[in-house]
Short mmCIF file of C-alpha atoms in Angstrom, two decimals:
data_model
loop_
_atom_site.label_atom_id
_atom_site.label_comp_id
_atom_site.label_asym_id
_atom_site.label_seq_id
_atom_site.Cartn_x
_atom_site.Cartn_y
_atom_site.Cartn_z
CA UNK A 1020 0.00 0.00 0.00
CA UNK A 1021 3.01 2.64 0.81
CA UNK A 1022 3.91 1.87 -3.11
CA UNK A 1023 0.86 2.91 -4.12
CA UNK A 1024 0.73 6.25 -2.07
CA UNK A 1025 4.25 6.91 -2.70
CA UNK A 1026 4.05 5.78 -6.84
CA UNK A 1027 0.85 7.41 -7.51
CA UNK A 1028 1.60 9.07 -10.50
CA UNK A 1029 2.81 6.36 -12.34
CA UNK A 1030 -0.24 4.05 -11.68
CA UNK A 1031 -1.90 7.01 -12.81
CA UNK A 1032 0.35 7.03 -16.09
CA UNK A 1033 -0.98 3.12 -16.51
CA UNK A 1034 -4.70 3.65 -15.44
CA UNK A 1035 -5.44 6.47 -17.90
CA UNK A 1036 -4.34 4.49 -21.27
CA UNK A 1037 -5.68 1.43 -19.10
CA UNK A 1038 -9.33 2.63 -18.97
CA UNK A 1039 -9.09 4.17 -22.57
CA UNK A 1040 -8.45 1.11 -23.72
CA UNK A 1041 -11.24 -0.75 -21.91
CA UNK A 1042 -14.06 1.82 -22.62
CA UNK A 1043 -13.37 2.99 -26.81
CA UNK A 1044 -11.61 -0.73 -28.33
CA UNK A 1045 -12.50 -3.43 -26.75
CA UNK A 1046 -16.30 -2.62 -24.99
CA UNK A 1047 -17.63 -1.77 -28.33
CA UNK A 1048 -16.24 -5.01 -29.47
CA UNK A 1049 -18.70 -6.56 -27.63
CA UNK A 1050 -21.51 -5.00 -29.72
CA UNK A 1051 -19.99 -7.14 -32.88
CA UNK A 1052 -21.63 -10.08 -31.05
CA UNK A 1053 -25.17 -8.52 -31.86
CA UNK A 1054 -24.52 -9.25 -35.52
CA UNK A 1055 -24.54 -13.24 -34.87
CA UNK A 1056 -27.51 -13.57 -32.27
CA UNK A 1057 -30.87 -13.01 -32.00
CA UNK A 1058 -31.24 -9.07 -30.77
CA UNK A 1059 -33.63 -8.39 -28.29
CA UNK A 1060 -33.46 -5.02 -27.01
CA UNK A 1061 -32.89 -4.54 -23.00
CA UNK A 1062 -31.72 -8.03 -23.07
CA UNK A 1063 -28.59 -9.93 -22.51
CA UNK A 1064 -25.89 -10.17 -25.53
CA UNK A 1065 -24.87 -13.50 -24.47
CA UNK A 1066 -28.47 -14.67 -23.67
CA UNK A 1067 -29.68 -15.05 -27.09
CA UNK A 1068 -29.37 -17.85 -29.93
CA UNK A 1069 -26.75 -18.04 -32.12
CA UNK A 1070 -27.98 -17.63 -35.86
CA UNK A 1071 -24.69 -17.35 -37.73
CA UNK A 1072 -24.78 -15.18 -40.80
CA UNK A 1073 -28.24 -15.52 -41.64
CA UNK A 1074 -28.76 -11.52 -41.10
CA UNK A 1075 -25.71 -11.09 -43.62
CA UNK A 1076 -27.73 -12.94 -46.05
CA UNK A 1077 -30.75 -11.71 -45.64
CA UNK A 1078 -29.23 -8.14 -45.71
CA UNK A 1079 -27.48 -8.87 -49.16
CA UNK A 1080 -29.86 -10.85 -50.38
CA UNK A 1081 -32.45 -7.61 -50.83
CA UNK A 1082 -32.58 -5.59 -53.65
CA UNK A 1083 -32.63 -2.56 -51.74
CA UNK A 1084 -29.04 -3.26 -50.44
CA UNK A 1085 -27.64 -3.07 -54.39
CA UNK A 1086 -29.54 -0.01 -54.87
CA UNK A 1087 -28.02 1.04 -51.59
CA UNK A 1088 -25.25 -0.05 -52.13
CA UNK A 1089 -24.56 1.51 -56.12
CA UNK A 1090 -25.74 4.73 -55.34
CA UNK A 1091 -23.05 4.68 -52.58
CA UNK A 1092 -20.24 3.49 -54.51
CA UNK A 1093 -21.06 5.84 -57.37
CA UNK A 1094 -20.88 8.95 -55.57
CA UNK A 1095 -18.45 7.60 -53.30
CA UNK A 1096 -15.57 6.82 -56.68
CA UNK A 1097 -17.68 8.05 -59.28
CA UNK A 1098 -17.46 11.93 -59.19
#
């Protein structure tokens, strides 16, 4: 405890980085999860069934996703 009180600063020079770390790359990380299970909003992440890359499919598997998708690349390369 005396290393603590008497090294303060440099636990401070660890914690900062430490919790920046923690909260912006590897929290939202945890949202990627949401992609390959069932959603339910206000519940668990972990709770829900695993359904793979079905959403992936369904979400390029629509024709609104090329339209999306064109208009996108065209203005993004195209002018």
């Amino acid at each position: 405890m005396k290393s603590i009180k008497k090294y303060w600063q440099l636990y401070l020079i660890v914690a900062i980085p430490t919790v920046y770390l923690l909260v912006f790359r590897y929290i939202p990380m945890l949202g990627n999860v949401i992609a390959f299970r069932t959603y339910l909003p206000g519940g668990s992440v972990f709770g829900q069934d695993w359904v793979g890359l079905r959403y992936f499919q369904m979400f390029i598997g629509d024709a609104t996703f090329w339209k999306f998708f064109l208009t996108h690349f065209l203005l993004g390369f195209g002018h």
